[in-house]
Amino acid sequence: MKITIKEIAAIANVHRSTVDKVLHHREGVSDAVRSKVQKIIDEVGYESNPLGKALKHQKEKILLAAVLVKVDALTELQQGIQNAYTDYKNFNIEIQYYTIDYPQAEQQAKILRALALSGCSGIIVSPLDHPDVEAALQELHTANIPLVTLNIDCRSKASRLCFIGQNMEKAGRTAARMADILLEGRGRAAILGSSNPLLPVSGREQGFRNYMAESAPRMHIMHTIDTNENPSQAYQQTIALLKNDPPDIIFATSGCVAEIGNALKTLPAEKRPYLICFERYPSIETLLQDGTITCTISSDLLTQGYEGIKYLFEFILFERRPSQDAFYMPIGILLKENL
């Protein structure tokens, strides 16, 4: 006869919630008690019943939250999440979306803290890099609400199940290698991006700079221009750059690529600097097709959104932890010829 959690609790002389914490590797149990309960679990050969849990969740709603930032990647990430919802909706799943204006980190922290009290089963989040957000993520972890970071990772890796997105340092190095090839190892590069609270931007820039210092010492990085993810500001700053100190190549580490491209179009095609950017969405495809963007480095946003729901759902439903701490998307170099 199969033993139950209640019976394990009785043998260990603890509450059944303590057994549940040990089974799911949650906090709130002393090392001595955890060791005692785990020994009993191993001795009796206890295994959870994922089929029974799945049937149970067909009757009970699984409420998930997606807390995302209003940047250019948002539409594709949401579409990937919706694609996963289509596949899992028979399990009575509901996804609530919360979108945060950049760079309103305090607003994101407030939403995350509210979700801790909402009965939410799990959260996908693109966290802004701010102490308030990090503290809110830790509070959710303490409350045993599983988190998957999507497209943007957090600093405290212990507070989430896994990260899904791009290896930012490698992506920056890839961009630098492309710039090195295009300029044959000699030229001037300007970096257009956003300051914190966006960790991916700093990671991409650092990878770019590291490659140049190590492998292309004759390449000169002029300076970094902070666009603040503001389209109008990005356009005006690019116009000023082209007028006052035109570079040979522009490396766009974040969004507002459409506005940067439109600024480049004010010059004749033969006088425009090369433009390297990230991701793939309609406005970038258009600028690739007309030659304004030289290449873009894709991280497959649709797959990111889909995988985020998949790993969160499988943990909630089947107690299946992700096999890796981070799932990095393939780094794809897109030109107009391979769209």
Short mmCIF file of C-alpha atoms in Angstrom, two decimals:
data_model
loop_
_atom_site.label_atom_id
_atom_site.label_comp_id
_atom_site.label_asym_id
_atom_site.label_seq_id
_atom_site.Cartn_x
_atom_site.Cartn_y
_atom_site.Cartn_z
CA MET A 1 0.00 0.00 0.00
CA LYS A 2 1.36 3.42 -0.96
CA ILE A 3 2.37 5.62 1.96
CA THR A 4 1.02 9.17 2.21
CA ILE A 5 2.50 12.49 3.29
CA LYS A 6 0.26 12.37 6.36
CA GLU A 7 1.73 9.01 7.37
CA ILE A 8 5.30 10.23 6.84
CA ALA A 9 4.49 13.22 9.08
CA ALA A 10 3.18 10.88 11.77
CA ILE A 11 6.32 8.70 11.64
CA ALA A 12 8.58 11.77 11.84
CA ASN A 13 6.37 13.40 14.50
CA VAL A 14 6.08 16.62 12.48
CA HIS A 15 3.27 18.52 10.76
CA ARG A 16 2.44 17.45 7.20
CA SER A 17 3.38 20.95 6.01
CA THR A 18 6.93 20.23 7.20
CA VAL A 19 7.03 17.11 5.01
CA ASP A 20 5.74 19.17 2.10
CA LYS A 21 8.56 21.72 2.60
CA VAL A 22 11.16 18.95 2.60
CA LEU A 23 9.70 17.36 -0.53
CA HIS A 24 9.74 20.69 -2.40
CA HIS A 25 13.09 21.90 -1.01
CA ARG A 26 11.53 24.91 0.64
CA GLU A 27 12.84 26.99 3.52
CA GLY A 28 11.49 27.01 7.06
CA VAL A 29 12.80 23.63 8.26
CA SER A 30 15.87 23.10 10.44
CA ASP A 31 18.70 20.98 9.06
CA ALA A 32 18.13 18.31 11.72
CA VAL A 33 14.40 17.97 10.99
CA ARG A 34 14.99 18.08 7.23
CA SER A 35 17.54 15.26 7.53
CA LYS A 36 15.18 13.14 9.66
CA VAL A 37 12.20 13.61 7.33
CA GLN A 38 14.28 13.02 4.18
CA LYS A 39 15.62 9.77 5.65
CA ILE A 40 12.07 8.51 6.20
CA ILE A 41 11.05 9.56 2.69
CA ASP A 42 13.99 7.63 1.26
CA GLU A 43 13.34 4.55 3.41
CA VAL A 44 9.67 4.26 2.51
CA GLY A 45 10.30 5.08 -1.16
CA TYR A 46 7.72 7.85 -1.29
CA GLU A 47 6.91 9.24 -4.74
CA SER A 48 4.45 11.99 -5.55
CA ASN A 49 1.55 11.29 -7.86
CA PRO A 50 1.84 13.76 -10.76
CA LEU A 51 -1.17 12.30 -12.57
CA GLY A 52 -3.37 12.83 -9.54
CA LYS A 53 -2.07 16.35 -9.19
CA ALA A 54 -2.75 17.04 -12.85
CA LEU A 55 -6.33 15.80 -12.50
CA LYS A 56 -6.76 17.96 -9.43
CA HIS A 57 -5.57 21.05 -11.29
CA GLN A 58 -8.08 20.45 -14.05
CA LYS A 59 -10.66 21.43 -11.43
CA GLU A 60 -8.64 24.05 -9.56
CA LYS A 61 -7.42 27.16 -11.39
CA ILE A 62 -3.67 27.72 -11.79
CA LEU A 63 -3.18 31.47 -11.61
CA LEU A 64 0.07 32.70 -13.13
CA ALA A 65 1.35 36.26 -13.44
CA ALA A 66 3.63 37.76 -16.10
CA VAL A 67 5.30 40.95 -14.85
CA LEU A 68 7.04 42.49 -17.85
CA VAL A 69 8.65 45.81 -18.81
CA LYS A 70 7.40 48.06 -21.61
CA VAL A 71 10.36 47.77 -23.94
CA ASP A 72 10.53 46.87 -27.62
CA ALA A 73 10.75 43.13 -26.87
CA LEU A 74 7.43 43.11 -24.98
CA THR A 75 5.08 42.15 -27.84
CA GLU A 76 7.09 39.08 -28.88
CA LEU A 77 7.56 37.89 -25.30
CA GLN A 78 3.81 38.16 -24.68
CA GLN A 79 3.07 36.28 -27.88
CA GLY A 80 5.35 33.44 -26.78
CA ILE A 81 3.57 33.32 -23.43
CA GLN A 82 0.20 33.24 -25.18
CA ASN A 83 1.38 30.38 -27.40
CA ALA A 84 2.16 28.38 -24.28
CA TYR A 85 -1.18 29.31 -22.76
CA THR A 86 -2.91 27.82 -25.81
CA ASP A 87 -1.13 24.51 -25.21
CA TYR A 88 -1.77 24.41 -21.43
CA LYS A 89 -5.18 26.05 -21.07
CA ASN A 90 -6.94 22.68 -20.67
CA PHE A 91 -5.37 22.51 -17.21
CA ASN A 92 -7.48 25.49 -16.13
CA ILE A 93 -4.60 27.92 -16.34
CA GLU A 94 -5.04 31.70 -16.22
CA ILE A 95 -2.32 34.27 -16.95
CA GLN A 96 -2.56 37.82 -15.67
CA TYR A 97 -0.32 40.42 -17.31
CA TYR A 98 1.31 43.36 -15.57
CA THR A 99 3.40 45.75 -17.68
CA ILE A 100 5.75 48.25 -16.10
CA ASP A 101 6.79 51.57 -17.62
CA TYR A 102 10.56 51.82 -17.93
CA PRO A 103 12.28 52.53 -15.56
CA GLN A 104 9.65 52.37 -12.78
CA ALA A 105 11.35 49.83 -10.50
CA GLU A 106 9.37 50.89 -7.43
CA GLN A 107 6.15 50.19 -9.34
CA GLN A 108 7.39 46.73 -10.28
CA ALA A 109 8.35 45.96 -6.67
CA LYS A 110 4.90 47.06 -5.51
CA ILE A 111 3.17 44.73 -7.98
CA LEU A 112 5.39 41.79 -7.02
CA ARG A 113 4.64 42.31 -3.32
CA ALA A 114 0.91 42.47 -4.04
CA LEU A 115 1.13 39.18 -5.95
CA ALA A 116 2.60 37.53 -2.85
CA LEU A 117 -0.79 38.06 -1.18
CA SER A 118 -2.97 37.26 -4.19
CA GLY A 119 -2.95 33.46 -4.20
CA CYS A 120 -0.79 33.43 -7.31
CA SER A 121 0.68 30.01 -8.17
CA GLY A 122 3.77 31.28 -9.97
CA ILE A 123 5.30 34.32 -11.64
CA ILE A 124 7.25 35.09 -14.79
CA VAL A 125 9.14 38.35 -14.38
CA SER A 126 11.56 40.53 -16.31
CA PRO A 127 13.07 42.21 -13.24
CA LEU A 128 14.45 45.72 -13.24
CA ASP A 129 17.82 46.06 -11.54
CA HIS A 130 16.88 47.78 -8.31
CA PRO A 131 17.17 46.88 -4.57
CA ASP A 132 13.40 47.17 -4.08
CA VAL A 133 12.76 44.66 -6.87
CA GLU A 134 15.42 42.27 -5.54
CA ALA A 135 13.85 42.48 -2.07
CA ALA A 136 10.38 41.77 -3.49
CA LEU A 137 11.70 38.73 -5.39
CA GLN A 138 13.22 37.40 -2.17
CA GLU A 139 9.90 37.90 -0.35
CA LEU A 140 8.13 35.85 -3.04
CA HIS A 141 10.76 33.13 -2.69
CA THR A 142 10.23 33.09 1.06
CA ALA A 143 6.48 32.79 0.43
CA ASN A 144 7.20 29.68 -1.74
CA ILE A 145 5.90 31.29 -4.93
CA PRO A 146 8.05 29.98 -7.81
CA LEU A 147 9.66 32.53 -10.14
CA VAL A 148 11.11 32.32 -13.61
CA THR A 149 13.10 35.32 -14.84
CA LEU A 150 12.51 36.03 -18.52
CA ASN A 151 14.77 37.97 -20.91
CA ILE A 152 16.22 39.89 -17.93
CA ASP A 153 17.83 38.08 -15.01
CA CYS A 154 18.06 39.15 -11.37
CA ARG A 155 21.18 39.42 -9.24
CA SER A 156 20.01 36.98 -6.55
CA LYS A 157 19.87 33.66 -8.39
CA ALA A 158 18.57 31.81 -5.32
CA SER A 159 15.23 33.62 -5.52
CA ARG A 160 14.18 32.07 -8.85
CA LEU A 161 13.78 28.65 -10.46
CA CYS A 162 15.72 29.55 -13.59
CA PHE A 163 16.49 32.26 -16.12
CA ILE A 164 15.48 32.08 -19.79
CA GLY A 165 17.09 34.48 -22.22
CA GLN A 166 20.31 35.49 -23.87
CA ASN A 167 23.86 35.12 -22.57
CA MET A 168 24.42 38.85 -22.65
CA GLU A 169 28.20 38.86 -22.40
CA LYS A 170 28.49 36.40 -25.29
CA ALA A 171 25.98 38.41 -27.30
CA GLY A 172 28.07 41.55 -26.80
CA ARG A 173 31.19 39.69 -27.88
CA THR A 174 29.36 38.48 -30.97
CA ALA A 175 28.46 42.06 -31.87
CA ALA A 176 32.06 43.13 -31.36
CA ARG A 177 33.31 40.33 -33.61
CA MET A 178 30.92 41.48 -36.34
CA ALA A 179 32.14 45.07 -35.94
CA ASP A 180 35.74 43.86 -36.10
CA ILE A 181 35.04 42.02 -39.36
CA LEU A 182 33.12 44.91 -40.93
CA LEU A 183 35.82 47.47 -40.14
CA GLU A 184 38.77 45.10 -40.61
CA GLY A 185 40.00 45.72 -37.11
CA ARG A 186 40.26 49.50 -37.31
CA GLY A 187 37.57 52.12 -36.75
CA ARG A 188 35.40 54.08 -34.34
CA ALA A 189 32.37 52.65 -32.54
CA ALA A 190 29.65 54.50 -30.65
CA ILE A 191 27.44 52.62 -28.17
CA LEU A 192 23.80 53.64 -27.79
CA GLY A 193 21.97 52.08 -24.86
CA SER A 194 20.23 52.57 -21.55
CA SER A 195 21.73 52.79 -18.10
CA ASN A 196 20.48 50.67 -15.23
CA PRO A 197 17.98 49.28 -14.30
CA LEU A 198 18.46 46.96 -17.32
CA LEU A 199 21.09 44.30 -16.64
CA PRO A 200 21.10 42.94 -20.24
CA VAL A 201 22.24 46.30 -21.58
CA SER A 202 25.27 46.49 -19.29
CA GLY A 203 26.08 42.83 -20.01
CA ARG A 204 26.05 43.36 -23.78
CA GLU A 205 28.19 46.48 -23.51
CA GLN A 206 30.68 44.74 -21.25
CA GLY A 207 31.01 41.83 -23.66
CA PHE A 208 31.56 44.28 -26.54
CA ARG A 209 34.25 46.17 -24.64
CA ASN A 210 35.95 43.00 -23.43
CA TYR A 211 36.29 41.65 -26.97
CA MET A 212 37.64 44.94 -28.29
CA ALA A 213 40.23 45.20 -25.52
CA GLU A 214 41.37 41.60 -26.02
CA SER A 215 41.12 41.10 -29.78
CA ALA A 216 40.76 44.44 -31.61
CA PRO A 217 43.01 46.98 -29.91
CA ARG A 218 42.99 49.28 -32.96
CA MET A 219 39.21 49.69 -32.66
CA HIS A 220 38.27 52.82 -30.71
CA ILE A 221 35.09 52.93 -28.62
CA MET A 222 34.13 56.58 -28.58
CA HIS A 223 31.61 56.77 -25.76
CA THR A 224 28.27 55.43 -24.55
CA ILE A 225 25.13 57.48 -25.18
CA ASP A 226 22.23 56.86 -22.79
CA THR A 227 18.91 56.86 -24.67
CA ASN A 228 16.87 56.01 -21.53
CA GLU A 229 14.68 53.81 -23.77
CA ASN A 230 13.06 57.05 -24.95
CA PRO A 231 12.29 57.06 -28.71
CA SER A 232 12.45 60.82 -29.19
CA GLN A 233 15.64 61.08 -27.18
CA ALA A 234 17.24 58.21 -29.12
CA TYR A 235 16.42 59.91 -32.43
CA GLN A 236 17.74 63.33 -31.40
CA GLN A 237 20.90 61.90 -29.86
CA THR A 238 21.65 59.89 -32.99
CA ILE A 239 21.13 62.97 -35.18
CA ALA A 240 23.55 64.93 -32.96
CA LEU A 241 26.08 62.11 -33.07
CA LEU A 242 25.99 61.93 -36.86
CA LYS A 243 26.35 65.69 -37.16
CA ASN A 244 29.06 66.33 -34.58
CA ASP A 245 31.19 63.19 -34.36
CA PRO A 246 30.07 60.47 -36.79
CA PRO A 247 31.32 56.97 -35.96
CA ASP A 248 32.07 54.11 -38.33
CA ILE A 249 29.67 51.81 -36.51
CA ILE A 250 26.81 52.17 -34.03
CA PHE A 251 26.21 49.41 -31.49
CA ALA A 252 22.66 49.64 -30.10
CA THR A 253 22.52 47.63 -26.88
CA SER A 254 18.84 48.17 -26.07
CA GLY A 255 15.64 49.42 -27.70
CA CYS A 256 14.57 52.41 -29.80
CA VAL A 257 16.32 50.86 -32.81
CA ALA A 258 13.60 52.11 -35.17
CA GLU A 259 14.33 55.70 -34.14
CA ILE A 260 18.09 55.20 -34.43
CA GLY A 261 17.51 53.77 -37.90
CA ASN A 262 15.29 56.67 -38.92
CA ALA A 263 18.02 59.07 -37.84
CA LEU A 264 20.52 57.19 -40.01
CA LYS A 265 18.19 57.56 -42.97
CA THR A 266 18.74 61.32 -42.91
CA LEU A 267 22.15 60.55 -44.44
CA PRO A 268 22.77 59.14 -47.93
CA ALA A 269 23.16 55.35 -47.78
CA GLU A 270 26.87 55.49 -48.64
CA LYS A 271 27.60 57.82 -45.71
CA ARG A 272 25.73 55.92 -43.01
CA PRO A 273 27.66 54.07 -40.29
CA TYR A 274 27.03 50.38 -39.86
CA LEU A 275 24.31 49.58 -37.32
CA ILE A 276 24.36 46.44 -35.15
CA CYS A 277 21.45 45.81 -32.79
CA PHE A 278 19.49 43.07 -31.02
CA GLU A 279 16.30 41.05 -31.46
CA ARG A 280 13.87 40.58 -34.30
CA TYR A 281 10.52 42.28 -34.63
CA PRO A 282 8.73 43.98 -37.53
CA SER A 283 10.45 47.38 -37.34
CA ILE A 284 13.87 45.75 -37.21
CA GLU A 285 13.02 43.47 -40.14
CA THR A 286 12.03 46.51 -42.19
CA LEU A 287 15.33 48.27 -41.43
CA LEU A 288 17.25 45.11 -42.25
CA GLN A 289 15.50 44.77 -45.59
CA ASP A 290 16.32 48.31 -46.65
CA GLY A 291 19.94 48.04 -45.50
CA THR A 292 19.77 50.54 -42.62
CA ILE A 293 20.56 47.81 -40.07
CA THR A 294 23.65 45.81 -40.94
CA CYS A 295 22.80 42.88 -38.69
CA THR A 296 20.79 42.06 -35.60
CA ILE A 297 21.52 39.46 -32.94
CA SER A 298 18.40 37.48 -32.12
CA SER A 299 17.55 35.71 -28.87
CA ASP A 300 14.27 34.15 -30.09
CA LEU A 301 11.81 36.11 -27.95
CA LEU A 302 8.84 33.89 -28.86
CA THR A 303 10.63 30.79 -27.55
CA GLN A 304 11.67 32.65 -24.41
CA GLY A 305 8.04 33.44 -23.59
CA TYR A 306 6.89 29.90 -24.33
CA GLU A 307 9.65 28.25 -22.31
CA GLY A 308 9.02 30.52 -19.35
CA ILE A 309 5.47 29.24 -19.01
CA LYS A 310 6.53 25.66 -19.67
CA TYR A 311 9.13 25.47 -16.90
CA LEU A 312 6.92 27.28 -14.42
CA PHE A 313 3.91 25.12 -15.25
CA GLU A 314 5.84 21.84 -15.02
CA PHE A 315 7.20 22.80 -11.62
CA ILE A 316 3.77 23.72 -10.27
CA LEU A 317 1.95 20.75 -11.74
CA PHE A 318 4.51 17.94 -11.69
CA GLU A 319 7.06 19.20 -9.12
CA ARG A 320 9.64 18.98 -11.90
CA ARG A 321 12.52 21.38 -11.30
CA PRO A 322 14.31 22.82 -14.35
CA SER A 323 17.40 20.83 -15.26
CA GLN A 324 19.53 23.99 -15.48
CA ASP A 325 19.92 27.25 -13.60
CA ALA A 326 19.85 29.22 -16.86
CA PHE A 327 18.58 28.38 -20.34
CA TYR A 328 20.40 30.49 -22.90
CA MET A 329 18.84 30.98 -26.29
CA PRO A 330 21.00 30.36 -29.38
CA ILE A 331 22.71 33.56 -30.53
CA GLY A 332 21.48 34.08 -34.09
CA ILE A 333 23.06 36.63 -36.42
CA LEU A 334 20.40 37.90 -38.83
CA LEU A 335 21.08 39.74 -42.08
CA LYS A 336 18.57 40.80 -44.69
CA GLU A 337 19.67 37.79 -46.75
CA ASN A 338 18.62 35.24 -44.10
CA LEU A 339 15.41 36.73 -42.75
#
